[in-house]
Coordinates of C-alpha atoms in Angstrom, one line a residue:
Chain A
M1 CA -9.8 -12.8 19.5
N2 CA -10.3 -9.3 20.6
A3 CA -13.4 -6.9 20.0
D4 CA -11.7 -6.2 16.7
A5 CA -11.9 -9.9 15.8
T6 CA -14.1 -9.2 12.7
K7 CA -11.5 -6.8 11.3
V8 CA -9.4 -8.8 9.0
G9 CA -5.7 -7.9 9.2
I10 CA -4.0 -7.3 5.8
I11 CA -0.1 -7.7 5.7
S12 CA 1.7 -6.5 2.5
C13 CA 5.2 -7.4 2.0
S14 CA 5.6 -3.9 0.3
G15 CA 8.8 -5.2 -1.3
E16 CA 10.9 -2.2 -2.1
A17 CA 13.1 -4.0 -4.6
L18 CA 10.4 -4.9 -7.0
A19 CA 7.4 -3.7 -8.8
G20 CA 5.1 -6.5 -7.3
G21 CA 5.9 -5.0 -3.8
T22 CA 4.6 -1.7 -5.0
I23 CA 1.5 -3.2 -6.3
S24 CA 0.9 -5.3 -3.0
R25 CA 1.2 -2.0 -1.0
L26 CA -0.9 0.0 -3.2
A27 CA -3.6 -2.6 -3.6
T28 CA -3.5 -3.2 0.3
R29 CA -3.9 0.5 0.8
R30 CA -7.0 0.6 -1.7
V31 CA -8.7 -2.2 0.3
L32 CA -8.1 -0.2 3.4
E33 CA -9.3 3.2 2.0
L34 CA -12.0 2.2 -0.3
L35 CA -13.1 -1.4 -0.7
R36 CA -13.5 -2.7 2.8
P37 CA -12.6 0.3 4.9
D38 CA -14.6 -0.8 8.0
R39 CA -13.5 -4.2 8.1
T40 CA -9.7 -4.3 7.7
V41 CA -6.5 -3.2 9.5
T42 CA -3.0 -3.3 8.5
L43 CA 0.5 -3.3 10.1
C44 CA 3.9 -2.8 8.8
L45 CA 5.5 -6.2 8.2
P46 CA 8.9 -5.3 9.7
L47 CA 7.2 -4.2 12.9
F48 CA 7.0 -8.0 13.7
L49 CA 10.9 -7.8 14.5
A50 CA 11.2 -4.2 15.3
G51 CA 8.0 -3.8 17.4
N52 CA 6.6 -4.7 20.7
E53 CA 4.7 -7.7 21.9
G54 CA 1.4 -6.1 21.1
E55 CA 2.7 -5.6 17.5
R56 CA 3.8 -9.3 17.3
N57 CA 0.5 -10.5 18.6
F58 CA -1.3 -8.9 15.5
A59 CA -2.0 -12.2 13.7
R60 CA -3.1 -13.8 16.8
T61 CA -5.7 -11.2 17.4
H62 CA -6.8 -10.7 13.7
P63 CA -7.6 -13.2 11.0
T64 CA -4.9 -12.2 8.6
I65 CA -4.4 -12.1 4.9
T66 CA -0.7 -11.7 3.6
V67 CA -0.2 -10.2 0.2
D68 CA 3.2 -10.9 -1.3
G69 CA 4.8 -9.4 -4.4
C70 CA 6.7 -12.4 -5.4
E71 CA 7.0 -16.1 -4.8
K72 CA 9.3 -15.8 -1.8
Q73 CA 6.3 -14.9 0.3
C74 CA 8.2 -13.0 2.8
A75 CA 4.9 -11.5 4.2
K76 CA 3.4 -15.1 4.7
W77 CA 6.5 -16.3 6.2
G78 CA 7.2 -13.3 8.3
T79 CA 3.7 -13.2 9.8
E80 CA 3.6 -16.9 10.6
T81 CA 7.0 -17.2 12.1
H82 CA 6.9 -13.9 14.2
S83 CA 3.1 -13.4 14.9
G84 CA 0.4 -16.0 14.2
P85 CA -1.1 -18.2 11.5
V86 CA -2.3 -16.8 8.2
S87 CA -5.9 -17.2 6.9
I88 CA -5.3 -16.7 3.2
A89 CA -1.9 -16.0 1.4
L90 CA -2.1 -14.1 -1.9
V91 CA 0.9 -13.7 -4.5
V92 CA 0.7 -10.9 -6.9
P93 CA 2.3 -12.9 -9.7
E94 CA -0.1 -15.7 -9.3
I95 CA -2.9 -13.3 -9.6
L96 CA -1.6 -11.2 -12.5
G97 CA 0.4 -13.6 -14.4
H98 CA 2.5 -11.8 -17.1
A99 CA 0.4 -8.7 -16.6
A100 CA 2.7 -7.7 -13.8
E101 CA 5.9 -7.7 -16.1
G102 CA 5.2 -4.2 -17.5
C103 CA 4.8 -2.6 -13.9
I104 CA 7.2 -0.2 -12.3
R105 CA 8.3 0.5 -8.7
S106 CA 7.8 4.0 -8.2
T107 CA 4.3 5.8 -8.0
K108 CA 5.6 8.7 -9.7
A109 CA 4.7 7.7 -13.2
L110 CA 2.2 4.8 -12.8
T111 CA 1.1 3.4 -16.1
Q112 CA -2.2 2.0 -17.2
D113 CA -0.6 -1.5 -16.5
D114 CA 0.2 -0.6 -13.0
T115 CA -3.4 0.9 -12.4
E116 CA -5.0 -2.2 -13.7
A117 CA -2.7 -4.3 -11.8
V118 CA -3.5 -2.6 -8.5
W119 CA -7.3 -2.8 -9.1
A120 CA -7.1 -6.5 -10.0
V121 CA -5.1 -7.3 -6.8
A122 CA -7.3 -5.2 -4.6
E123 CA -10.3 -6.8 -5.8
R124 CA -8.9 -10.1 -5.0
I125 CA -7.8 -9.0 -1.5
A126 CA -11.5 -7.8 -0.9
A127 CA -12.9 -11.1 -2.0
A128 CA -10.5 -12.9 0.4
V129 CA -11.6 -10.4 3.2
D130 CA -15.2 -11.5 2.5
T131 CA -14.2 -15.2 2.6
V132 CA -12.5 -14.7 6.0
L133 CA -15.3 -12.8 7.4
A134 CA -17.9 -15.3 6.3
S135 CA -15.8 -17.9 7.9
A136 CA -15.3 -16.0 11.0
T137 CA -19.1 -15.3 11.3
S138 CA -20.1 -18.9 10.7
A139 CA -17.6 -19.7 13.5
G140 CA -19.6 -17.6 15.8
A141 CA -17.3 -14.7 15.9
E142 CA -18.5 -11.5 17.3
S143 CA -19.8 -9.2 14.6
T144 CA -19.0 -5.4 14.3
P145 CA -21.4 -3.4 12.4
V146 CA -20.1 -1.8 9.3
G147 CA -19.3 1.7 9.9
A148 CA -18.9 1.3 13.6
G149 CA -15.2 1.6 13.6
K150 CA -13.1 3.7 11.2
A151 CA -9.6 2.6 12.6
Q152 CA -7.6 0.6 9.6
C153 CA -4.2 1.5 10.8
A154 CA -2.3 4.2 12.4
C155 CA -3.5 7.1 10.2
S156 CA -5.6 5.7 7.5
S157 CA -9.3 7.0 6.8
P158 CA -11.7 5.9 4.2
L159 CA -11.8 7.9 1.0
P160 CA -14.4 10.4 0.6
G161 CA -17.8 9.0 -0.9
A162 CA -20.9 10.2 -2.4
S163 CA -24.4 10.3 -1.3
L164 CA -27.1 9.2 -3.9
S165 CA -30.8 9.3 -3.5
I166 CA -32.0 5.8 -4.4
G167 CA -35.6 4.6 -4.0
G168 CA -36.3 7.5 -1.6
K169 CA -33.2 6.7 0.6
T170 CA -30.2 8.5 0.8
V171 CA -27.3 5.9 0.5
E172 CA -23.7 6.7 1.0
I173 CA -21.0 4.9 -1.3
P174 CA -17.6 5.2 0.0
G175 CA -15.0 6.2 -2.7
L176 CA -17.6 6.6 -5.5
P177 CA -15.5 9.2 -7.3
L178 CA -12.5 6.8 -7.6
I179 CA -15.0 4.1 -8.6
F180 CA -16.2 6.4 -11.4
A181 CA -12.6 7.2 -12.5
H182 CA -11.8 3.6 -12.5
F183 CA -15.0 3.0 -14.7
A184 CA -14.1 5.8 -17.0
E185 CA -10.9 4.0 -17.7
R186 CA -12.6 0.9 -18.3
A187 CA -15.5 2.3 -20.3
A188 CA -13.6 2.4 -23.6
K189 CA -13.3 -1.5 -23.5
A190 CA -16.7 -2.2 -22.1
D191 CA -19.6 -3.5 -24.4
G192 CA -23.3 -3.5 -23.5
S193 CA -25.2 -1.1 -21.3
P194 CA -23.1 1.3 -19.3
A195 CA -25.7 1.3 -16.5
A196 CA -25.2 -2.4 -16.1
A197 CA -21.5 -2.1 -16.3
L198 CA -21.5 0.6 -13.7
L199 CA -23.5 -1.4 -11.3
A200 CA -21.5 -4.4 -11.6
L201 CA -18.4 -2.2 -10.7
V202 CA -20.1 -0.6 -7.8
R203 CA -21.3 -3.9 -6.6
I204 CA -17.6 -4.9 -5.9
Y205 CA -17.4 -2.2 -3.3
H206 CA -20.8 -1.7 -2.1
P207 CA -23.8 -4.1 -1.2
V208 CA -26.8 -3.7 -3.6
P209 CA -29.9 -5.4 -2.5
P210 CA -31.3 -7.4 -5.7
A211 CA -34.6 -5.7 -5.4
E212 CA -33.0 -2.2 -5.8
Q213 CA -30.8 -2.9 -8.6
D214 CA -32.8 -0.9 -11.2
A215 CA -33.0 2.1 -8.9
Y216 CA -29.3 1.9 -8.3
K217 CA -28.7 1.7 -12.1
D218 CA -30.6 4.8 -12.5
A219 CA -29.1 6.9 -9.9
L220 CA -25.6 5.7 -10.7
L221 CA -25.9 6.5 -14.4
A222 CA -27.2 9.9 -13.6
E223 CA -24.3 10.5 -11.0
Y224 CA -21.7 9.2 -13.3
Q225 CA -22.8 11.5 -16.0
R226 CA -22.6 14.4 -13.7
F227 CA -19.1 13.3 -12.6
A228 CA -18.1 12.8 -16.4
G229 CA -19.3 16.3 -17.2
M230 CA -17.4 17.9 -14.3
Q231 CA -14.3 15.9 -15.5
A232 CA -14.7 17.3 -19.1
A233 CA -15.0 20.6 -17.8
K234 CA -11.6 20.6 -15.9
Chain B
M1 CA 22.5 -0.1 0.1
V2 CA 19.7 2.4 0.7
I3 CA 16.8 0.7 2.5
P4 CA 13.6 2.4 3.3
C5 CA 11.0 1.2 5.8
S6 CA 8.0 -0.5 4.5
G7 CA 5.7 1.9 6.3
I8 CA 2.2 1.5 4.9
G9 CA 0.1 3.5 7.3
K10 CA 1.4 7.0 6.9
V11 CA 2.6 9.3 4.1
H12 CA 6.2 9.2 5.7
G13 CA 6.7 5.6 4.5
L14 CA 5.9 6.5 1.0
I15 CA 8.2 9.6 1.0
G16 CA 10.9 7.4 2.1
R17 CA 10.3 4.7 -0.5
E18 CA 10.0 7.3 -3.3
A19 CA 13.4 9.0 -2.0
T20 CA 14.9 5.6 -2.3
Y21 CA 13.8 5.0 -5.8
R22 CA 15.1 8.6 -6.8
V23 CA 18.5 7.6 -5.7
T24 CA 19.0 4.0 -6.7
D25 CA 17.1 4.5 -10.0
G26 CA 18.2 8.1 -10.8
L27 CA 20.8 10.1 -8.9
A28 CA 23.2 7.3 -8.1
Y29 CA 21.8 4.3 -10.1
D30 CA 25.2 2.9 -10.9
K31 CA 26.5 3.2 -7.1
T32 CA 23.4 2.3 -5.0
A33 CA 20.8 -0.3 -4.8
T34 CA 18.0 -1.2 -2.6
L35 CA 16.5 -4.5 -1.2
C36 CA 13.2 -5.6 0.2
L37 CA 13.2 -5.1 3.9
A38 CA 10.8 -7.9 4.0
L39 CA 13.6 -10.3 2.9
L40 CA 15.7 -9.2 6.0
V41 CA 12.5 -9.9 8.3
K42 CA 12.7 -13.5 6.5
G43 CA 16.3 -14.0 7.1
D44 CA 17.0 -14.4 3.4
P45 CA 20.7 -15.2 3.1
E46 CA 21.4 -13.1 0.1
A47 CA 19.8 -10.2 1.6
V48 CA 21.6 -10.6 4.9
E49 CA 24.9 -10.8 3.1
A50 CA 24.1 -7.7 1.2
V51 CA 23.6 -5.6 4.3
Q52 CA 26.5 -7.1 5.9
R53 CA 28.9 -6.5 2.9
H54 CA 27.7 -3.0 2.0
R55 CA 27.4 0.2 4.1
C56 CA 23.7 0.9 4.5
I57 CA 21.6 4.0 4.5
T58 CA 18.3 3.5 6.1
I59 CA 15.3 5.7 5.8
D60 CA 12.5 5.3 8.2
G61 CA 9.1 6.9 8.3
C62 CA 8.6 6.7 12.2
A63 CA 10.4 6.4 15.4
K64 CA 10.0 2.7 15.5
A65 CA 12.9 2.7 13.0
C66 CA 12.0 -0.8 11.5
A67 CA 14.5 -0.3 8.6
Q68 CA 17.4 0.7 10.9
K69 CA 16.5 -2.1 13.5
N70 CA 16.1 -4.8 10.9
V71 CA 19.4 -4.0 9.3
E72 CA 21.1 -4.0 12.6
M73 CA 19.5 -7.3 13.8
S74 CA 20.9 -8.9 10.6
G75 CA 24.4 -7.8 11.3
G76 CA 24.3 -5.0 8.7
R77 CA 26.2 -1.7 9.0
V78 CA 24.1 1.3 9.3
A79 CA 26.1 4.1 8.2
K80 CA 23.4 6.7 8.3
A81 CA 19.9 6.4 9.8
I82 CA 17.5 9.1 8.3
Q83 CA 14.2 9.8 9.8
V84 CA 11.7 11.3 7.3
A85 CA 10.1 13.3 10.1
E86 CA 13.3 15.3 10.5
A87 CA 13.0 16.3 6.8
F88 CA 9.6 17.8 7.6
R89 CA 11.2 20.7 9.7
N90 CA 12.3 22.5 6.7
F91 CA 8.9 22.1 5.0
R92 CA 6.6 23.7 7.8
G93 CA 2.9 23.6 6.8
A94 CA 3.5 21.4 4.1
R95 CA 0.6 19.0 2.9
P96 CA 2.5 15.9 1.7
G97 CA -0.3 13.7 0.6
T98 CA -1.0 10.3 2.0
A99 CA 0.3 6.8 2.1
T100 CA -1.1 6.1 -1.2
A101 CA -0.1 9.2 -3.3
L102 CA 2.3 12.2 -2.6
T103 CA 1.4 15.8 -3.4
E104 CA 3.6 18.3 -4.8
D105 CA 4.8 18.9 -1.2
G106 CA 5.3 15.4 -0.7
W107 CA 7.5 15.0 -3.7
K108 CA 9.7 18.1 -2.6
I109 CA 10.2 16.6 0.7
S110 CA 11.1 13.2 -0.9
E111 CA 13.4 14.9 -3.2
A112 CA 15.3 16.8 -0.4
I113 CA 15.8 13.5 1.4
A114 CA 17.0 11.8 -1.8
Q115 CA 19.6 14.6 -2.3
S116 CA 20.7 14.2 1.4
V117 CA 21.1 10.3 0.8
H118 CA 22.9 11.0 -2.5
C119 CA 25.4 13.3 -0.7
E120 CA 25.9 10.7 2.0
A121 CA 26.4 7.9 -0.4
A122 CA 29.1 9.8 -2.3
E123 CA 30.8 10.6 1.0
L124 CA 30.7 6.8 2.1
L125 CA 32.0 5.8 -1.3
G126 CA 35.0 8.4 -0.9
V127 CA 34.5 9.4 -4.6
E128 CA 32.6 12.7 -4.1
G129 CA 31.5 14.2 -7.2
T130 CA 31.4 10.9 -9.3
V131 CA 28.1 9.8 -8.0
R132 CA 25.5 11.4 -10.3

C-alpha cells in the first residue's frame, strides 16, 4: 500500500444502459464530494483496460469498494480481473429493492425516487468506507489525517460547507447546505424533534462528539432555520 | 450503438452520457441504443456481439478514449469517435457544471453533441431524414 493507503477506492459500474448505473455513479460522486471527501478516490472502470499500468494497479494500492447497478456486477468482476481484490462489493438493487424500479437514467429530470435512491446508496457506501478504514487501521495501516489531502479523483473537490460556532469553537461541516436541502425533503415525513432529526442526519456525514450533541443541536437548528428562510425568500 | 465513456471524474463524462440519452431516448430512440461500457470490460457475450454487429458511435470525455478503445478491443466497429472536449471549442468560456450535475451551458454542449451524433447515425443508416 502506498501513502494513500487509507484512502478507499470506490469503483462505480456507471452502467449507461440502466438506471441502477446512474444511481451507482451519482451515489459514488456524493461520497467523493460530501460524505467522505478526504478518505476516498475513484477511477473510471473502463480505464482498467484502456489505461496504463498505474491505473491497473489501482485496486492493489487502495482498499476498494465496488458499486454495481445490477446483479451482473461488472465493476466487481472488472476490478478483480484487471486490477486487484475488492474489499466490499455493493449492488444497488440489493440495497434499494423495489425502490429502484421507478428511477430513470438521465439526470435531466431526476424524480424524488431518484433522489432518495442516491442518498440511500451513498449512505451505504459511506458506511462501507468506514468499515474498510476501521479494518485498515486495526491492521496497522498508516493513517492520513482527515483534511490532509483533497485529491479524490482527477478533478473532484469537496462541496462547499458551512462554519458553525459550537461550544465556543468554529466547526466546518462540509456540504451542510446540501445536507439541509436533503433534510428539508425528508422533514415532511419526520416525526419528533426537528433538532434531533437534524443531528441524526448530520452525524452520518460529520463526527459529533457525544458530549457536544446538545450544542450541535442548537447550532444546527439555528443554521437550518436561517437556511430555510433564505430558501423561502428565493 | 451509441456508447459513451463511463467518465466519473470530470464534467465531460456526464456531458457525453447525457448526449447519449438525448439520442437513444429522444432524437433517434427507434434507430439507436446504448449499452453499458462496463459490460464490454467484463467481456459479456451479448455486449460483445452487439458492438460487433452494429456500427458504433463512441463519445469520450477525455483523450484516454475508454469507450473507443474498449469497443475496438471487443472487435467492434467504431464508425465515429467523438471527443467531448472538441465540442467545447464552440462554447468558449462556458461553465458546464460538474461531473455530478450540468449547468445550462453543460446541457447546451450536450445537446450539440447529441445533434452531431444524430446526424452521424442518420448518415450511417443511409436513411437521412428518417431518424427523428
